[in-house]
PDB file of C-alpha atoms and ligand atoms in Angstrom:
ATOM      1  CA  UNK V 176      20.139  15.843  10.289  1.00 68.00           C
ATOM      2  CA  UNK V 177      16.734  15.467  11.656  1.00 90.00           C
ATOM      3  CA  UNK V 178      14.082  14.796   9.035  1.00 97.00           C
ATOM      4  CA  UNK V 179      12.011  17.109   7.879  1.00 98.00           C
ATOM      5  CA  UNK V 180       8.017  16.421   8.021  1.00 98.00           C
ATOM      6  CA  UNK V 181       4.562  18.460   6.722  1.00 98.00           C
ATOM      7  CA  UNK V 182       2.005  18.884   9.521  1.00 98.00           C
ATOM      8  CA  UNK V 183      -1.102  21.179   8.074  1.00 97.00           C
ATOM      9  CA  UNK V 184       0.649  23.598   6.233  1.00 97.00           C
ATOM     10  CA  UNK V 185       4.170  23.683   7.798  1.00 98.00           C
ATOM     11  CA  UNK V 186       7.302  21.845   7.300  1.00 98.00           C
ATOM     12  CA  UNK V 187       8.690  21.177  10.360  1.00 98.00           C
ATOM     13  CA  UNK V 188      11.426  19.386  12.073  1.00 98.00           C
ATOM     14  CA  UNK V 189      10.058  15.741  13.047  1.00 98.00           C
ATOM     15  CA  UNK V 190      10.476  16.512  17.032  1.00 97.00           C
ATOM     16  CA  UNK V 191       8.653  19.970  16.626  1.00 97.00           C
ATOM     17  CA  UNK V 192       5.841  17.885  14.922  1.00 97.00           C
ATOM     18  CA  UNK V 193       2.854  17.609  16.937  1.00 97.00           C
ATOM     19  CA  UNK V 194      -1.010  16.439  16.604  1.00 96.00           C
ATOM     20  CA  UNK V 195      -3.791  17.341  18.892  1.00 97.00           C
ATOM     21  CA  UNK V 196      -4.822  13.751  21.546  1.00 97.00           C
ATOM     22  CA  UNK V 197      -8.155  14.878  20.174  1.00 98.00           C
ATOM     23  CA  UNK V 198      -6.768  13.695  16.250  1.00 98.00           C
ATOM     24  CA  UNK V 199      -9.725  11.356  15.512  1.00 98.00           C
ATOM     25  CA  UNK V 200      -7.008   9.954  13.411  1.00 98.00           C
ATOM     26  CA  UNK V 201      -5.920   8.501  16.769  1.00 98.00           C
ATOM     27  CA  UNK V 202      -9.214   7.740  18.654  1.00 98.00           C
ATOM     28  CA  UNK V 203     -11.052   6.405  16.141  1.00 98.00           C
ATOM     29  CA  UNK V 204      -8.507   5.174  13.101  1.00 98.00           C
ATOM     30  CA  UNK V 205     -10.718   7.895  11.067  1.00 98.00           C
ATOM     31  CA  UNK V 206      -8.114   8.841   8.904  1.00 98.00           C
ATOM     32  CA  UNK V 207      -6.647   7.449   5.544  1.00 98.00           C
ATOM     33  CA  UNK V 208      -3.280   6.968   4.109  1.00 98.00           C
ATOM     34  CA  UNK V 209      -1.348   6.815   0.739  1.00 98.00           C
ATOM     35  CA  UNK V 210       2.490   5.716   0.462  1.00 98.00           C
ATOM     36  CA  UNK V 211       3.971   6.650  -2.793  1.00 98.00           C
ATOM     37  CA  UNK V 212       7.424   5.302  -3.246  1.00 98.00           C
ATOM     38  CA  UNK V 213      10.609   7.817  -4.301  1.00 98.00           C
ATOM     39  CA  UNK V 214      12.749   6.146  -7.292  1.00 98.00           C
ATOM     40  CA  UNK V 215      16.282   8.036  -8.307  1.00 98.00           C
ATOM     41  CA  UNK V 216      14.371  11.467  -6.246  1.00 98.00           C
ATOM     42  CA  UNK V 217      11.127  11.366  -8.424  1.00 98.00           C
ATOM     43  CA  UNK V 218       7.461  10.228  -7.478  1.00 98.00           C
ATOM     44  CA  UNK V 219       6.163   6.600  -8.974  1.00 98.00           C
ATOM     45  CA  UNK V 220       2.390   6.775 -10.002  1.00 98.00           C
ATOM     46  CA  UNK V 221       1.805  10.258  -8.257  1.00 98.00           C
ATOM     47  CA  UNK V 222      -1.404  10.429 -10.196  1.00 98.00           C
ATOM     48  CA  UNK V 223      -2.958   7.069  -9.165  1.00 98.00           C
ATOM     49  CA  UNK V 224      -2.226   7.444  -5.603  1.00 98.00           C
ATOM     50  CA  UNK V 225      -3.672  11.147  -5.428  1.00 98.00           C
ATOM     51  CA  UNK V 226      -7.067   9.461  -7.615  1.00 98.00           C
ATOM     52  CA  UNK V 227      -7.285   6.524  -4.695  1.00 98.00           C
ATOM     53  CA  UNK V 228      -7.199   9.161  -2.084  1.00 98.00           C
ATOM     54  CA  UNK V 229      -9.592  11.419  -3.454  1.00 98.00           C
ATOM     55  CA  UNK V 230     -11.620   8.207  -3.943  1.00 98.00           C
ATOM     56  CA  UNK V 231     -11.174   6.893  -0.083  1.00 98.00           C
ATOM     57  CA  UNK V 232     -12.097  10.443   1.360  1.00 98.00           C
ATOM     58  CA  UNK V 233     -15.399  10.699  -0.777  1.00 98.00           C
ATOM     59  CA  UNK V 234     -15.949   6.854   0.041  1.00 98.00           C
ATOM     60  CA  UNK V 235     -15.989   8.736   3.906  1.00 98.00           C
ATOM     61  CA  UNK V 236     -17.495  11.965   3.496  1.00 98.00           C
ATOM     62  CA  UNK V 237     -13.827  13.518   4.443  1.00 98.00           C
ATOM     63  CA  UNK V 238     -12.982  16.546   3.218  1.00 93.00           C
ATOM     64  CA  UNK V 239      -9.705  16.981   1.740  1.00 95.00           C
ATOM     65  CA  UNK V 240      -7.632  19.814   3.454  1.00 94.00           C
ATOM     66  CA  UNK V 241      -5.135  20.400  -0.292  1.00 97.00           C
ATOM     67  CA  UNK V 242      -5.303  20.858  -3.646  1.00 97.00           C
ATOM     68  CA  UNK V 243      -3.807  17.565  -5.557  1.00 97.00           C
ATOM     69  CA  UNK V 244      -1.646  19.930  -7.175  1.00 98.00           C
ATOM     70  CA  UNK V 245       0.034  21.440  -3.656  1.00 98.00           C
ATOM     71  CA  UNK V 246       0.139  17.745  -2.558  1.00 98.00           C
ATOM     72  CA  UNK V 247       2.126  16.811  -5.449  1.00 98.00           C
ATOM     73  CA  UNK V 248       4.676  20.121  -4.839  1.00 98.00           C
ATOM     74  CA  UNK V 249       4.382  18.593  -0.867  1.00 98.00           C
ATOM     75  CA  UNK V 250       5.834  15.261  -2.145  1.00 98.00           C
ATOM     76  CA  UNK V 251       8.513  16.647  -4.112  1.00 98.00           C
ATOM     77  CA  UNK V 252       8.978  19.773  -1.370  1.00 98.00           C
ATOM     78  CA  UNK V 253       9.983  16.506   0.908  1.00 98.00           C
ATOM     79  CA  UNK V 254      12.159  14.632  -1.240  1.00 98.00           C
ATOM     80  CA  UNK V 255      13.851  17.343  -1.809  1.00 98.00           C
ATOM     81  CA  UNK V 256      14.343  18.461   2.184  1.00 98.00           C
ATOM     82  CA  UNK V 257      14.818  14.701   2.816  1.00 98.00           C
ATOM     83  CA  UNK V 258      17.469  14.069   0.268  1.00 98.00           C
ATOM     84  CA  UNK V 259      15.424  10.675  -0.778  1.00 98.00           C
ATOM     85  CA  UNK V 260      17.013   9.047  -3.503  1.00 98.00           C
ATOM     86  CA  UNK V 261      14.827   6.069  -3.028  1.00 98.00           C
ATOM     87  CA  UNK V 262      11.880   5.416  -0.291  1.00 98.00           C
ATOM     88  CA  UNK V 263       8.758   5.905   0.506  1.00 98.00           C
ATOM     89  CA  UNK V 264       6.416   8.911   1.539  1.00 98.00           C
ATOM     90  CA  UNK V 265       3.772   8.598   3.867  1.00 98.00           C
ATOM     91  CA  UNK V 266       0.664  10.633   3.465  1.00 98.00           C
ATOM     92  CA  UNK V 267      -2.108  10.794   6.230  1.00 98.00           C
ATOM     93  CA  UNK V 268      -5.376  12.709   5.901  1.00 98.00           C
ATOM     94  CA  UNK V 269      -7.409  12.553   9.357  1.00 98.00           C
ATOM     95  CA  UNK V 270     -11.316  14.080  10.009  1.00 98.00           C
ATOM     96  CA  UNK V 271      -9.361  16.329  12.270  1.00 98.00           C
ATOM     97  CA  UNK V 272      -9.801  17.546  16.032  1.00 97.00           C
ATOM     98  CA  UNK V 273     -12.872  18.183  17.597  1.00 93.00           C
ATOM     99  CA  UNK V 274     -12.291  19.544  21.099  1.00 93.00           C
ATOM    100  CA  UNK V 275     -13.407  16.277  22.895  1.00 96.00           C
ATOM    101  CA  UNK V 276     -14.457  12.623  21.964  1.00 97.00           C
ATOM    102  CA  UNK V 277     -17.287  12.314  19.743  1.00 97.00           C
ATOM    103  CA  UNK V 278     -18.383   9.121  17.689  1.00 98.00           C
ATOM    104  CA  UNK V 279     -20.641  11.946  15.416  1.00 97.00           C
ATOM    105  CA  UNK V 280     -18.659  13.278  12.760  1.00 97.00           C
ATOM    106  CA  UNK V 281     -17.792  16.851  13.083  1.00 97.00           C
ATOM    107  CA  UNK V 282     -19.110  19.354  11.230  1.00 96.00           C
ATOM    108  CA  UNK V 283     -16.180  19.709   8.130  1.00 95.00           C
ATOM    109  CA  UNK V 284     -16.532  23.486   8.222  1.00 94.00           C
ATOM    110  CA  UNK V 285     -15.827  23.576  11.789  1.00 96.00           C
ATOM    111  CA  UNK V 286     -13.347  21.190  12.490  1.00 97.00           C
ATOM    112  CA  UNK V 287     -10.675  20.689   8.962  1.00 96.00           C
ATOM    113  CA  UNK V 288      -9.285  17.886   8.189  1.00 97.00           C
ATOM    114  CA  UNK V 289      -5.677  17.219   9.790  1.00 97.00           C
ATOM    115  CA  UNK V 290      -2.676  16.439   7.023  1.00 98.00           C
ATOM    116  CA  UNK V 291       0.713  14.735   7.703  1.00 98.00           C
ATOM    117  CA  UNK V 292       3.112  13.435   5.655  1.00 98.00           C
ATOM    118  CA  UNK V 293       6.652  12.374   6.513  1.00 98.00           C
ATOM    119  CA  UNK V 294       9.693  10.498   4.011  1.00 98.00           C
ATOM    120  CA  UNK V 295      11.079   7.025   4.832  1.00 98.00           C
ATOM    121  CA  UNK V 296      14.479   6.411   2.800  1.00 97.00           C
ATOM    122  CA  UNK V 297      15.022   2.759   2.564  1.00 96.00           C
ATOM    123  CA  UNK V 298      16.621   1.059  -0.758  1.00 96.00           C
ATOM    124  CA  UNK V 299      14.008  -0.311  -2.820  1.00 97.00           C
ATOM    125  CA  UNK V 300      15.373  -1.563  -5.942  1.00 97.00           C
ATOM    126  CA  UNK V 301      17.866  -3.470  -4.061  1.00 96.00           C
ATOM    127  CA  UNK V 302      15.834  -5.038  -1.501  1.00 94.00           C
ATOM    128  CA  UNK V 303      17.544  -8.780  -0.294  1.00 94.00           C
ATOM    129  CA  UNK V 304      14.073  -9.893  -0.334  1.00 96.00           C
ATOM    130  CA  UNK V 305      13.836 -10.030  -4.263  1.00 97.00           C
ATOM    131  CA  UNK V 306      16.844 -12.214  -4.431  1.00 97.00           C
ATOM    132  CA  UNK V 307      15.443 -14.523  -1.972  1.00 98.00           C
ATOM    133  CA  UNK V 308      12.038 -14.597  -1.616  1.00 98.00           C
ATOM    134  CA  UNK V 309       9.481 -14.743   0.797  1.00 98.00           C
ATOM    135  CA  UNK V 310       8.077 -17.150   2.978  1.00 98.00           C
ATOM    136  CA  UNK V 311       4.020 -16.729   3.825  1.00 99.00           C
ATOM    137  CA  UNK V 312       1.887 -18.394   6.017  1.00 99.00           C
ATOM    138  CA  UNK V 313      -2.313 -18.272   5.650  1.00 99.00           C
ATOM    139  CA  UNK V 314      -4.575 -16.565   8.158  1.00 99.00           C
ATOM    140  CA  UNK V 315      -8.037 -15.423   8.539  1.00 98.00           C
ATOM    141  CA  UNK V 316      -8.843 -12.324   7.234  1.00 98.00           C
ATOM    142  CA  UNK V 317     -11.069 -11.166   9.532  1.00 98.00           C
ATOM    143  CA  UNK V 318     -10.562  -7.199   8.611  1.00 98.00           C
ATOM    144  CA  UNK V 319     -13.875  -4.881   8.189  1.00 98.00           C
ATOM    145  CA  UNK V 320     -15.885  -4.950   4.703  1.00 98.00           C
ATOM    146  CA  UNK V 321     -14.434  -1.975   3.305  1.00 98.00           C
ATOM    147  CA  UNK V 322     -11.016  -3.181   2.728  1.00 98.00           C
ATOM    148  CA  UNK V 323     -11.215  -0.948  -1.293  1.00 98.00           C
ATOM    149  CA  UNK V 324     -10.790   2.501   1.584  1.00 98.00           C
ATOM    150  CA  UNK V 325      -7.326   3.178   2.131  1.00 98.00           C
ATOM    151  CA  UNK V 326      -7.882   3.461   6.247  1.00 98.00           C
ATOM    152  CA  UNK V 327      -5.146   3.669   8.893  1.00 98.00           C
ATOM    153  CA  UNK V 328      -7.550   0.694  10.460  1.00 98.00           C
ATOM    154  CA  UNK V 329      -3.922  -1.790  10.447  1.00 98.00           C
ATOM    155  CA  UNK V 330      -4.330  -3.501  13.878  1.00 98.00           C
ATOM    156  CA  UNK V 331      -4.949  -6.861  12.216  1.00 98.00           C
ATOM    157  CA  UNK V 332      -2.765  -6.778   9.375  1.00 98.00           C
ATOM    158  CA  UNK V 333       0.088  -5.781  11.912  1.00 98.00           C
ATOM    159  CA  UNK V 334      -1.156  -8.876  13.954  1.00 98.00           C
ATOM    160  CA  UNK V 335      -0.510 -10.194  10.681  1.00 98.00           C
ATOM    161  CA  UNK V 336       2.801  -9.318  10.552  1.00 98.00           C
ATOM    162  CA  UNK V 337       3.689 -10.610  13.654  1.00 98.00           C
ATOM    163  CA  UNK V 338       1.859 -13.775  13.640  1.00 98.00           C
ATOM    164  CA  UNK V 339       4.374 -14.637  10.472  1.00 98.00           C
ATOM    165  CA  UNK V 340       7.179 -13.821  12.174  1.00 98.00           C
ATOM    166  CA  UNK V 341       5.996 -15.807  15.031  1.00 98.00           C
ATOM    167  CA  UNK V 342       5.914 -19.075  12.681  1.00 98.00           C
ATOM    168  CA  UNK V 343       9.242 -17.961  10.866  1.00 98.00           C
ATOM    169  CA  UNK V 344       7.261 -16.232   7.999  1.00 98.00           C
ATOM    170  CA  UNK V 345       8.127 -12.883   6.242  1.00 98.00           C
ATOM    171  CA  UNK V 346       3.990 -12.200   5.926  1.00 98.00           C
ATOM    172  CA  UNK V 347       0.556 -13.368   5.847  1.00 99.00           C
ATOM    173  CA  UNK V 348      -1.867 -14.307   3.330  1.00 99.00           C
ATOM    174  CA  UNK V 349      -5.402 -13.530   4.016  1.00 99.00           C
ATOM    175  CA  UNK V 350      -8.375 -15.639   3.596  1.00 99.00           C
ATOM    176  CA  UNK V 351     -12.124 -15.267   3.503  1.00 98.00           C
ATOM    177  CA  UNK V 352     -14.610 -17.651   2.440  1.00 98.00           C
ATOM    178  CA  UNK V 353     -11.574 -20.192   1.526  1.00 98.00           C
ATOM    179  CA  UNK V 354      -9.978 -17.861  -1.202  1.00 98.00           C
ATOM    180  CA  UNK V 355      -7.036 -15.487  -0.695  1.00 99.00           C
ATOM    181  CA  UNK V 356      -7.986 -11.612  -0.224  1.00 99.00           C
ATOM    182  CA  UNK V 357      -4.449 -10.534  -0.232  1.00 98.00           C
ATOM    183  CA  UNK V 358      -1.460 -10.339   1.642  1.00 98.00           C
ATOM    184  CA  UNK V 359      -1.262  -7.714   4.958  1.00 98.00           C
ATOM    185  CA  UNK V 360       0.284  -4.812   3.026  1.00 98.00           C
ATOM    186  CA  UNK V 361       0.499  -5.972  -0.513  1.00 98.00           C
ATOM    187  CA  UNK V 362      -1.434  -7.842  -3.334  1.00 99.00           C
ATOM    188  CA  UNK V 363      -1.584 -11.765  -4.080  1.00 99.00           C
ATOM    189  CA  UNK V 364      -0.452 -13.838  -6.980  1.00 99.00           C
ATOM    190  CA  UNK V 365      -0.086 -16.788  -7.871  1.00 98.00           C
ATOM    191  CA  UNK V 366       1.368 -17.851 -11.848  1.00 98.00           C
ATOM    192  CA  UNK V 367       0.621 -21.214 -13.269  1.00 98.00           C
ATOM    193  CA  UNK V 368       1.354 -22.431 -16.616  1.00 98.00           C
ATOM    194  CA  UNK V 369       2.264 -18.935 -17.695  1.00 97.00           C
ATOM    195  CA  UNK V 370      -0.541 -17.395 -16.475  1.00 98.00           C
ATOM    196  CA  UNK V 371      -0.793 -14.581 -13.837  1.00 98.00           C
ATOM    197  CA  UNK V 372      -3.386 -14.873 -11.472  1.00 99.00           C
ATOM    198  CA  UNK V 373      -4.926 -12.470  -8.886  1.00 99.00           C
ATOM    199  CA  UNK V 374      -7.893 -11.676  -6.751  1.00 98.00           C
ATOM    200  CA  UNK V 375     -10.412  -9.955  -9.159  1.00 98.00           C
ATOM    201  CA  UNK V 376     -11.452  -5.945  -7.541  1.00 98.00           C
ATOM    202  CA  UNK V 377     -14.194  -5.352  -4.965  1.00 98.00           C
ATOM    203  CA  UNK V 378     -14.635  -4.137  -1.447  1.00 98.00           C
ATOM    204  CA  UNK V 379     -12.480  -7.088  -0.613  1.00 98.00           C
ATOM    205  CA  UNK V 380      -8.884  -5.753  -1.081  1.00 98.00           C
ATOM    206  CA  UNK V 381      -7.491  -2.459  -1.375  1.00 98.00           C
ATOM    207  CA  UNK V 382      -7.421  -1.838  -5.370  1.00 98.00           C
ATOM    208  CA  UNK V 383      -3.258  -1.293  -5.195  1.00 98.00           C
ATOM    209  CA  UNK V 384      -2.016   0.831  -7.596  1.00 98.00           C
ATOM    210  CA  UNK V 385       1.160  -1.237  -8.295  1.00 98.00           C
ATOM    211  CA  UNK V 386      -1.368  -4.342  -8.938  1.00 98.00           C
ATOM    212  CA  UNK V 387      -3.001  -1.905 -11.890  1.00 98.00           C
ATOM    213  CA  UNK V 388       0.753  -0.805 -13.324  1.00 98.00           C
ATOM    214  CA  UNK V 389       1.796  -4.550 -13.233  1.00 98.00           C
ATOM    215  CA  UNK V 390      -1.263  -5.920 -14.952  1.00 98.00           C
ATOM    216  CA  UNK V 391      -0.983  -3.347 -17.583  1.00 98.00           C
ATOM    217  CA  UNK V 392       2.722  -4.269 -17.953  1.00 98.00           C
ATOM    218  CA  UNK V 393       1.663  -7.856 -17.834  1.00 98.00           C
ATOM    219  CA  UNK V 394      -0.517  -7.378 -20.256  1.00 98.00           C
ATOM    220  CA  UNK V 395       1.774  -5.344 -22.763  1.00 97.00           C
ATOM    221  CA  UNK V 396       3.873  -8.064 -23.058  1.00 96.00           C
ATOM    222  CA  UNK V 397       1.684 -10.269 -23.611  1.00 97.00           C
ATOM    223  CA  UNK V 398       1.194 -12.273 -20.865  1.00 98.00           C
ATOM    224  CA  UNK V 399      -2.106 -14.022 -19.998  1.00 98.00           C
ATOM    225  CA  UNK V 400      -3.832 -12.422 -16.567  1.00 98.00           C
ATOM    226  CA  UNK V 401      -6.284 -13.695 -15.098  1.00 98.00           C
ATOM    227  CA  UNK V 402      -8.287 -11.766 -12.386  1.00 98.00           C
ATOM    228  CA  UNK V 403     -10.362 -14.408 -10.207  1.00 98.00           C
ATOM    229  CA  UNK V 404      -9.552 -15.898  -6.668  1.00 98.00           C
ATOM    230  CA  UNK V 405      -7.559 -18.483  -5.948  1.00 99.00           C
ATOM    231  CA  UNK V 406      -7.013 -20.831  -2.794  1.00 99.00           C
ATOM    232  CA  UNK V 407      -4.133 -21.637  -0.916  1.00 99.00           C
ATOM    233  CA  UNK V 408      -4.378 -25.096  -1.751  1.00 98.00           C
ATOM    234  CA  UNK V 409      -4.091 -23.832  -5.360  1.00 98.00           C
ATOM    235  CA  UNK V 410      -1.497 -21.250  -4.621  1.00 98.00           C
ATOM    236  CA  UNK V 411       0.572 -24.269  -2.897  1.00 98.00           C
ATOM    237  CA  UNK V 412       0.551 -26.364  -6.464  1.00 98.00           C
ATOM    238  CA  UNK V 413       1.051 -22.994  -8.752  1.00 98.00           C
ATOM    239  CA  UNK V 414       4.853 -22.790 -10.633  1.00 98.00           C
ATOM    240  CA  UNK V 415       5.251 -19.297  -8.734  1.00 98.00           C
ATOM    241  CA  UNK V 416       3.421 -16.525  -6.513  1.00 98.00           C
ATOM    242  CA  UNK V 417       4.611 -12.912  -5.913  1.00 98.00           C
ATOM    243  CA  UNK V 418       2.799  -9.676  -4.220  1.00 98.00           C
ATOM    244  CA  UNK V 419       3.437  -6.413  -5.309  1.00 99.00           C
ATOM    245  CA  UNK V 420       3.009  -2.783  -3.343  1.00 98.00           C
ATOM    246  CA  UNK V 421       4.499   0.818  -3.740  1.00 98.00           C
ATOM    247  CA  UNK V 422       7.417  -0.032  -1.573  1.00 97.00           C
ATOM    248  CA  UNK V 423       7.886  -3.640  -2.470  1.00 98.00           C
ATOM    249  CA  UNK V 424       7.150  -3.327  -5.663  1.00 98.00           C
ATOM    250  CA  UNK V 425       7.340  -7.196  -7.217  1.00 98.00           C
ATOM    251  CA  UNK V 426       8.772  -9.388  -4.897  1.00 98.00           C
ATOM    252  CA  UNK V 427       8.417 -13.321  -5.335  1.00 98.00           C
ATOM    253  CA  UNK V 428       7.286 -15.334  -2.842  1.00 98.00           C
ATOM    254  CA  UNK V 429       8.904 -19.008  -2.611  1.00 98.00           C
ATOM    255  CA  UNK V 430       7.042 -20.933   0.237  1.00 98.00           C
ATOM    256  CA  UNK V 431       3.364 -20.874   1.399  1.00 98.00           C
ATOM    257  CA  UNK V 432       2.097 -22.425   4.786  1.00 98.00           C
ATOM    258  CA  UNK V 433       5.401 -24.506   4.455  1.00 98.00           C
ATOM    259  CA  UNK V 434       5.035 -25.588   0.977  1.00 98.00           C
ATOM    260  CA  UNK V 435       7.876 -24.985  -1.133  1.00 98.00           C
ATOM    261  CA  UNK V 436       7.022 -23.347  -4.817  1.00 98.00           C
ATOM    262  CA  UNK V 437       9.179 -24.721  -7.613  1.00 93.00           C
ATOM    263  CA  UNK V 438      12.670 -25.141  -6.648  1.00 95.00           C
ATOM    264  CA  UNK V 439      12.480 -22.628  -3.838  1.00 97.00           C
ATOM    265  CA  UNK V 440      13.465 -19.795  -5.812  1.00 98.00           C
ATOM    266  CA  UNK V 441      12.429 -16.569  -7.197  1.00 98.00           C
ATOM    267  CA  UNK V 442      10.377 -17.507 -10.641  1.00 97.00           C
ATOM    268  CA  UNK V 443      10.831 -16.137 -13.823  1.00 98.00           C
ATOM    269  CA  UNK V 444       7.291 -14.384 -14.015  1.00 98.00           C
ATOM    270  CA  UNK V 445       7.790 -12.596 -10.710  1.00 98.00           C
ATOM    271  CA  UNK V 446      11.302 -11.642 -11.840  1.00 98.00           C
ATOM    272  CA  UNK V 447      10.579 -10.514 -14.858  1.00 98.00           C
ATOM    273  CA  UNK V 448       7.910  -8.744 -14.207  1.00 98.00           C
ATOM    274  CA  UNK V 449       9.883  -7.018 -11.152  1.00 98.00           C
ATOM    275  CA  UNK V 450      12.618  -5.757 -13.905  1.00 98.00           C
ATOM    276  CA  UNK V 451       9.743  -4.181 -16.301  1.00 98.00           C
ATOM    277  CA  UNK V 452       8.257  -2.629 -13.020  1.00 98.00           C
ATOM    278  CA  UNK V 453      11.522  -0.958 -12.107  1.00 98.00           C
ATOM    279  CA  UNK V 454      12.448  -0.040 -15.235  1.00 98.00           C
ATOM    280  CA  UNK V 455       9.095   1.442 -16.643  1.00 98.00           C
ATOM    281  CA  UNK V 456       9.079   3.499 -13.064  1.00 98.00           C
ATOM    282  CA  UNK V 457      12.318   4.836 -14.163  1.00 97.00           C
ATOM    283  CA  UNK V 458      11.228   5.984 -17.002  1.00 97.00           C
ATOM    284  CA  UNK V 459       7.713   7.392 -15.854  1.00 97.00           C
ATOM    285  CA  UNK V 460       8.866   8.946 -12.220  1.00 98.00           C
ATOM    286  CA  UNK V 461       8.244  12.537 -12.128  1.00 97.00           C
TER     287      UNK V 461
HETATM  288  N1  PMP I 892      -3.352  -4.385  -0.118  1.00 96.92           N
HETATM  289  C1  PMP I 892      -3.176  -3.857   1.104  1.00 96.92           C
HETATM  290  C2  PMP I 892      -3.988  -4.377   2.244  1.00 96.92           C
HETATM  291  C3  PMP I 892      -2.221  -2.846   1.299  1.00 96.92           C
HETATM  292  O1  PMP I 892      -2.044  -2.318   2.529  1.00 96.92           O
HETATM  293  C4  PMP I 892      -1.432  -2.403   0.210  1.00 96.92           C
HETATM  294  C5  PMP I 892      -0.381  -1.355   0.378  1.00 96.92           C
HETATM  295  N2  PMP I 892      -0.779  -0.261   1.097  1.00 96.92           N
HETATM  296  C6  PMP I 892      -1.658  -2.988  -1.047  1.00 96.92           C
HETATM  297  C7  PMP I 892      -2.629  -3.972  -1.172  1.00 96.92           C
HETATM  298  C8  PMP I 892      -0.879  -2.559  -2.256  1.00 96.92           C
HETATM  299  O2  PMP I 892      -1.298  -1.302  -2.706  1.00 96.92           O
HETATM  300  P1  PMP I 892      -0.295  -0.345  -3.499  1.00 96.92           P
HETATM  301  O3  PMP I 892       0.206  -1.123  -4.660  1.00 96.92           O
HETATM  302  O4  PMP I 892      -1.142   0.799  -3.904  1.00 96.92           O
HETATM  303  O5  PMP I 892       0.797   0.001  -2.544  1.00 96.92           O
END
């Protein structure tokens, strides 16, 4: 069965799908994203990911093509098409297409904004990785200054990407100024002596909305969190490290630039606070 995908206004087979060459989505990355994972066919954190994209379009002067409402009854229209037990959905919202290549914005009332959104069904709360955990290595970050915009910009951390798997890494760390940013698709933690601790909020990282669920949780349960950066010479000597993101949710992280955490394997912190994750999406999914 071919998967079924939302192009401005129509749900379409994906190989009927199509987007002008003129997207400036394509030329010019001018477009922004949201992924909102699917857990047992329901949304997690609808709300916060529809706020952050309202948020990243006003941050551009984009206007937004849909109602947060229809977007929501998009999401759901899709899982349900899909047949998505668990994954992700992929949301893109580009300044549209102009009828040639102009660096000026075009006028809004002209030219709409373009919408796409298609599912990905992977398994989530059974990802190997948890049981395992992941390797990083540190690079530059060397991204723009509005890394708090949700932008389709992801040349760098998909260099990223690659330059871990290159050094037998699962992903990169990212560091400006000496002090970890984040990872390429996720937020950074370390944990030492009980205490969670991750970059504080700013135009420096993308303000991830599974970073503000598992603080909260954190934070319910009384654990100490502690929102400052950190270096990777401090991350190297913590008792544990994780990253969280919509799709990965919490997943530990067990080696940095070589150095082995603990005994190697998944701590307690990251675990635990992977379970509560999980189990409060459950319960909150709609
Ligand atoms: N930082 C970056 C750079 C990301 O790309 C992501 C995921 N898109 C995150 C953090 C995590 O954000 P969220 O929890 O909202 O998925």
């Amino acid at each position: 069965m071919s998967r079924i995908v939302y192009v401005n206004g129509e749900y379409l087979p994906e190989e009927e799908a199509k987007v002008s060459i003129f997207d400036r989505g394509f030329l010019f990355a001018d477009a922004v994203y949201e992924v909102t994972s699917v857990l047992g066919g329901k949304l997690i954190d609808f709300d916060g990911h529809a706020a952050r994209l309202q948020r990243s379009l006003g941050e551009l002067d984009m206007a937004n093509p849909i109602e947060i409402e229809d977007l929501r009854q998009v999401h759901r229209e899709l899982v349900t098409r899909n047949d998505i037990d668990e994954g992700m959905i992929y949301l893109q919202i580009s300044r549209g297409a102009d009828n040639d290549r102009d660096f000026v914005f075009p006028d809004a009332e002209t030219v709409p904004s373009s919408i796409v959104l298609f599912t990905q069904s992977k398994p989530l709360t059974q990802a190997p990785a948890a049981k395992t955990g992941l390797k990083v290595i540190s690079i530059e970050d060397i991204r723009w200054g509005r890394r708090d915009i949700k932008t389709v910009q992801l040349l760098y951390p998909s260099m990223g990407k690659m330059m871990a798997k290159k050094a037998g890494a699962d992903d990169a760390w990212m560091v400006e100024d000496g002090e970890v940013t984040e990872g390429t698709s996720n937020n950074a933690y370390i944990v030492k002596d009980g205490r969670i601790i991750t970059r504080h909020l700013g135009r420096e990282i993308l303000h991830g909305i599974t970073r503000a669920a598992v603080l909260r949780f954190a934070r319910e349960a009384q654990m100490q969190v502690e929102e400052r950066a950190f270096t990777i010479e401090e991350a190297q000597q913590a008792d544990e490290a994780f990253i969280t993101s919509a799709s990965a949710f919490v997943m530990p992280v067990v080696e940095i630039d070589g150095k082995t955490l603990g005994d190697g394997a998944p701590g307690p912190v990251a675990q635990r606070l992977r379970e509560i994750y999980i189990e409060e999406s459950r319960n909150t999914a709609s």
